[in-house]
Amino acid sequence: MASKYNCILLFGAPGSGKGLQGKILNSIPGLFHCSMGDVFRSLDKNSELGKAFVQYSSVGKLVPDELTLKIWADFMEKQVNAGRFNPAEDMVVFDGFPRTVDQAVTMQEQVRILKILHLNCADQNILIKRIQGRALIEKRTDDAKTDVIRNRMEVYERETSPVLKQFLSNQVVTIDASLTPMEVLSCILQVLVSLKK
Ligand code: ADP
């Protein structure tokens, strides 16, 4: 992909609602949702990459940066080639990417980040309850065990939350993730509409 394409980041701890909001936003023409977790889960479980993903995610660890960045670049290229995403016109809504400072640095060589929407939740117990609830529905092995969830929360604090410091404060919009899905959506849409003006 030659020139930089526009994107916004849905940023927040596991269970903060990034995936739910991303899926809704994906149905709006001109927006393209890319969930890094979904990209990983769509890998063939018997392939080398698929096995590597399960090895890390099942214990709540992040997939190493080099692998993540390669899978991300390949995925985006495939979407362009398949005509699902038009870099000249569409805006990508990234969810779960970048999750480390190094990912953020490399990513910014290729994309133009217009806003970071930080879905912030002061009460970690709310997030843990949501994750355990979806484990039953989505059959995600990394969601079912409390110690794995706790580990993901710690990894978020240690490795992902420093990514926010990479951006100017006026690039980051903080949204209360404990609000209802509709209220969170409304906050996000306000930001997106103001970007279009
Ligand atoms: P959640 O919705 O709980 O935030 P995701 O579905 O986004 O979780 O991600 C599931 C798992 O996939 C993560 O715990 C991690 O192992 C891996 N993963 C997802 N995105 C990234 C990333 N950007 N870098 C490294 N690993 C990632």
CSV table of C-alpha atoms and ligand atoms in Angstrom, one decimal:
chain,number,residue,atom,x,y,z
A,1,MET,CA,0.0,0.0,0.0
A,2,ALA,CA,1.8,3.1,-1.2
A,3,SER,CA,0.2,6.1,0.5
A,4,LYS,CA,-1.1,6.3,4.1
A,5,TYR,CA,-4.7,5.5,4.7
A,6,ASN,CA,-6.9,7.0,7.4
A,7,CYS,CA,-7.8,5.2,10.5
A,8,ILE,CA,-9.1,5.5,14.1
A,9,LEU,CA,-8.2,3.3,17.0
A,10,LEU,CA,-10.6,1.7,19.4
A,11,PHE,CA,-8.4,1.4,22.4
A,12,GLY,CA,-9.1,-0.2,25.8
A,13,ALA,CA,-8.6,-3.1,28.1
A,14,PRO,CA,-10.0,-6.6,27.3
A,15,GLY,CA,-13.8,-6.5,27.7
A,16,SER,CA,-14.1,-2.7,27.2
A,17,GLY,CA,-16.3,-3.2,24.2
A,18,LYS,CA,-14.0,-2.6,21.3
A,19,GLY,CA,-15.1,-5.6,19.3
A,20,LEU,CA,-18.8,-4.9,19.8
A,21,GLN,CA,-18.5,-1.3,18.7
A,22,GLY,CA,-16.2,-2.2,15.9
A,23,LYS,CA,-18.7,-4.7,14.5
A,24,ILE,CA,-21.5,-2.0,14.5
A,25,LEU,CA,-19.2,0.6,12.9
A,26,ASN,CA,-18.3,-1.9,10.2
A,27,SER,CA,-21.8,-1.7,8.9
A,28,ILE,CA,-21.5,2.0,8.1
A,29,PRO,CA,-20.4,2.6,4.5
A,30,GLY,CA,-16.9,4.0,4.3
A,31,LEU,CA,-15.8,2.3,7.6
A,32,PHE,CA,-13.8,-0.9,7.7
A,33,HIS,CA,-13.4,-2.7,11.0
A,34,CYS,CA,-10.2,-4.6,11.6
A,35,SER,CA,-10.1,-6.6,14.8
A,36,MET,CA,-6.6,-8.1,15.4
A,37,GLY,CA,-8.0,-10.7,17.7
A,38,ASP,CA,-10.4,-11.8,14.9
A,39,VAL,CA,-7.6,-11.8,12.4
A,40,PHE,CA,-5.6,-14.2,14.6
A,41,ARG,CA,-8.7,-16.4,15.3
A,42,SER,CA,-9.3,-16.8,11.6
A,43,LEU,CA,-5.8,-18.4,11.1
A,44,ASP,CA,-5.8,-22.1,10.3
A,45,LYS,CA,-5.3,-23.7,13.8
A,46,ASN,CA,-3.0,-26.3,12.2
A,47,SER,CA,-0.7,-23.8,10.5
A,48,GLU,CA,2.5,-22.6,12.1
A,49,LEU,CA,1.1,-19.1,12.6
A,50,GLY,CA,-2.2,-20.5,14.0
A,51,LYS,CA,-0.3,-22.7,16.5
A,52,ALA,CA,1.8,-19.8,17.6
A,53,PHE,CA,-1.3,-17.7,18.2
A,54,VAL,CA,-2.9,-20.4,20.4
A,55,GLN,CA,0.3,-20.8,22.3
A,56,TYR,CA,0.4,-17.2,23.4
A,57,SER,CA,-3.3,-16.3,23.6
A,58,SER,CA,-4.3,-19.3,25.7
A,59,VAL,CA,-2.1,-18.0,28.5
A,60,GLY,CA,-3.1,-14.4,28.1
A,61,LYS,CA,0.2,-13.3,26.4
A,62,LEU,CA,0.5,-11.0,23.4
A,63,VAL,CA,1.7,-12.5,20.1
A,64,PRO,CA,5.3,-11.2,19.5
A,65,ASP,CA,5.4,-7.9,17.6
A,66,GLU,CA,7.3,-9.2,14.5
A,67,LEU,CA,4.7,-11.9,13.9
A,68,THR,CA,1.8,-9.6,14.7
A,69,LEU,CA,3.0,-6.9,12.3
A,70,LYS,CA,3.5,-9.4,9.5
A,71,ILE,CA,0.0,-10.9,9.9
A,72,TRP,CA,-1.5,-7.4,10.1
A,73,ALA,CA,0.3,-6.2,6.9
A,74,ASP,CA,-0.7,-9.4,5.0
A,75,PHE,CA,-4.3,-9.1,6.2
A,76,MET,CA,-4.6,-5.5,5.1
A,77,GLU,CA,-3.1,-6.2,1.7
A,78,LYS,CA,-5.5,-9.1,1.2
A,79,GLN,CA,-8.5,-6.8,2.0
A,80,VAL,CA,-7.3,-4.3,-0.6
A,81,ASN,CA,-6.7,-6.9,-3.2
A,82,ALA,CA,-10.2,-8.4,-2.6
A,83,GLY,CA,-11.8,-5.0,-2.9
A,84,ARG,CA,-13.2,-5.1,0.6
A,85,PHE,CA,-11.2,-2.0,1.7
A,86,ASN,CA,-10.4,1.0,-0.5
A,87,PRO,CA,-7.4,2.8,1.1
A,88,ALA,CA,-8.1,6.0,-0.9
A,89,GLU,CA,-11.7,6.4,0.4
A,90,ASP,CA,-12.4,4.2,3.4
A,91,MET,CA,-11.4,4.7,7.0
A,92,VAL,CA,-10.2,1.7,9.1
A,93,VAL,CA,-11.4,1.2,12.6
A,94,PHE,CA,-8.6,-0.8,14.3
A,95,ASP,CA,-9.5,-2.8,17.4
A,96,GLY,CA,-6.8,-4.5,19.4
A,97,PHE,CA,-4.0,-3.0,17.3
A,98,PRO,CA,-1.6,-1.5,18.2
A,99,ARG,CA,-1.1,-3.3,21.5
A,100,THR,CA,2.6,-2.3,22.1
A,101,VAL,CA,4.6,0.8,21.6
A,102,ASP,CA,6.7,-0.9,18.9
A,103,GLN,CA,3.5,-1.9,17.0
A,104,ALA,CA,2.3,1.8,17.2
A,105,VAL,CA,5.6,3.1,15.9
A,106,THR,CA,5.7,0.7,12.9
A,107,MET,CA,2.0,1.2,12.2
A,108,GLN,CA,2.3,5.0,11.9
A,109,GLU,CA,4.7,4.6,9.1
A,110,GLN,CA,1.8,3.2,7.1
A,111,VAL,CA,-1.4,4.8,8.4
A,112,ARG,CA,-2.7,8.2,9.4
A,113,ILE,CA,-4.3,7.9,12.8
A,114,LEU,CA,-7.1,10.5,13.1
A,115,LYS,CA,-8.3,9.8,16.6
A,116,ILE,CA,-7.8,7.3,19.4
A,117,LEU,CA,-11.1,6.4,21.1
A,118,HIS,CA,-10.1,5.2,24.6
A,119,LEU,CA,-12.9,3.0,26.0
A,120,ASN,CA,-11.9,3.5,29.7
A,121,CYS,CA,-13.4,1.5,32.6
A,122,ALA,CA,-12.4,2.4,36.1
A,123,ASP,CA,-13.8,-0.9,37.5
A,124,GLN,CA,-11.9,-3.9,36.4
A,125,ASN,CA,-14.6,-6.2,37.8
A,126,ILE,CA,-17.1,-5.0,35.2
A,127,LEU,CA,-14.7,-6.0,32.5
A,128,ILE,CA,-14.0,-9.4,34.0
A,129,LYS,CA,-17.7,-10.2,34.3
A,130,ARG,CA,-18.2,-9.2,30.6
A,131,ILE,CA,-15.4,-11.4,29.5
A,132,GLN,CA,-16.7,-14.4,31.4
A,133,GLY,CA,-20.1,-13.8,30.0
A,134,ARG,CA,-18.9,-13.8,26.4
A,135,ALA,CA,-16.7,-16.9,27.0
A,136,LEU,CA,-19.9,-19.0,27.2
A,137,ILE,CA,-21.3,-17.5,24.0
A,138,GLU,CA,-18.2,-17.3,21.8
A,139,LYS,CA,-16.4,-20.4,23.2
A,140,ARG,CA,-13.1,-18.5,23.5
A,141,THR,CA,-10.6,-20.6,25.5
A,142,ASP,CA,-8.7,-17.4,26.6
A,143,ASP,CA,-11.9,-16.0,28.1
A,144,ALA,CA,-12.9,-18.8,30.4
A,145,LYS,CA,-10.2,-18.9,33.0
A,146,THR,CA,-9.9,-16.2,35.7
A,147,ASP,CA,-6.1,-16.4,35.9
A,148,VAL,CA,-5.8,-16.0,32.1
A,149,ILE,CA,-8.1,-13.0,32.2
A,150,ARG,CA,-6.1,-11.4,35.1
A,151,ASN,CA,-2.9,-12.0,33.1
A,152,ARG,CA,-4.4,-10.2,30.1
A,153,MET,CA,-5.4,-7.3,32.3
A,154,GLU,CA,-1.8,-7.1,33.6
A,155,VAL,CA,-0.4,-7.3,30.1
A,156,TYR,CA,-2.7,-4.5,29.1
A,157,GLU,CA,-1.5,-2.2,31.9
A,158,ARG,CA,2.1,-3.1,31.3
A,159,GLU,CA,2.5,-3.3,27.5
A,160,THR,CA,-0.6,-1.7,25.9
A,161,SER,CA,-1.6,1.3,28.1
A,162,PRO,CA,1.8,3.0,27.5
A,163,VAL,CA,0.8,3.2,23.8
A,164,LEU,CA,-1.5,6.1,24.7
A,165,LYS,CA,1.5,8.2,25.7
A,166,GLN,CA,2.6,8.1,22.1
A,167,PHE,CA,-0.2,10.4,21.1
A,168,LEU,CA,-0.9,14.1,21.7
A,169,SER,CA,-3.7,14.6,24.3
A,170,ASN,CA,-5.9,16.2,21.7
A,171,GLN,CA,-5.8,13.0,19.6
A,172,VAL,CA,-7.2,10.9,22.4
A,173,VAL,CA,-10.9,10.9,23.3
A,174,THR,CA,-11.8,9.1,26.5
A,175,ILE,CA,-15.2,7.4,26.6
A,176,ASP,CA,-16.7,5.7,29.7
A,177,ALA,CA,-16.8,2.0,28.8
A,178,SER,CA,-19.1,1.2,31.6
A,179,LEU,CA,-22.0,3.0,29.8
A,180,THR,CA,-24.5,1.0,27.8
A,181,PRO,CA,-23.4,-0.2,24.3
A,182,MET,CA,-25.8,2.4,22.8
A,183,GLU,CA,-24.4,5.2,24.9
A,184,VAL,CA,-20.8,4.3,24.0
A,185,LEU,CA,-21.8,4.1,20.3
A,186,SER,CA,-23.4,7.5,20.5
A,187,CYS,CA,-20.1,9.0,21.9
A,188,ILE,CA,-18.1,7.3,19.2
A,189,LEU,CA,-20.5,8.6,16.4
A,190,GLN,CA,-20.2,12.1,17.7
A,191,VAL,CA,-16.4,11.9,17.3
A,192,LEU,CA,-16.7,10.3,13.8
A,193,VAL,CA,-19.2,12.8,12.6
A,194,SER,CA,-17.0,15.7,13.7
A,195,LEU,CA,-14.1,14.2,11.8
A,196,LYS,CA,-16.1,14.3,8.6
A,197,LYS,CA,-16.8,18.0,8.9
B,1,ADP,P1,-10.0,-8.8,23.7
B,1,ADP,O1,-11.2,-8.7,22.9
B,1,ADP,O2,-10.2,-9.6,25.0
B,1,ADP,O3,-9.3,-7.5,24.0
B,1,ADP,P2,-8.7,-9.9,21.4
B,1,ADP,O4,-9.8,-10.7,20.7
B,1,ADP,O5,-8.5,-8.5,20.8
B,1,ADP,O6,-9.0,-9.8,22.9
B,1,ADP,O7,-7.3,-10.6,21.3
B,1,ADP,C1,-7.2,-12.0,21.8
B,1,ADP,C2,-5.7,-12.3,21.8
B,1,ADP,O8,-5.1,-12.2,20.5
B,1,ADP,C3,-4.9,-11.5,22.8
B,1,ADP,O9,-4.9,-11.9,24.1
B,1,ADP,C4,-3.5,-11.7,22.1
B,1,ADP,O10,-2.9,-13.0,22.5
B,1,ADP,C5,-3.7,-11.7,20.7
B,1,ADP,N1,-3.6,-10.4,20.1
B,1,ADP,C6,-4.6,-9.6,19.6
B,1,ADP,N2,-4.2,-8.5,19.1
B,1,ADP,C7,-2.8,-8.5,19.3
B,1,ADP,C8,-1.8,-7.6,19.0
B,1,ADP,N3,-2.0,-6.4,18.5
B,1,ADP,N4,-0.5,-7.9,19.4
B,1,ADP,C9,-0.3,-9.1,19.9
B,1,ADP,N5,-1.2,-10.0,20.2
B,1,ADP,C10,-2.5,-9.7,19.9
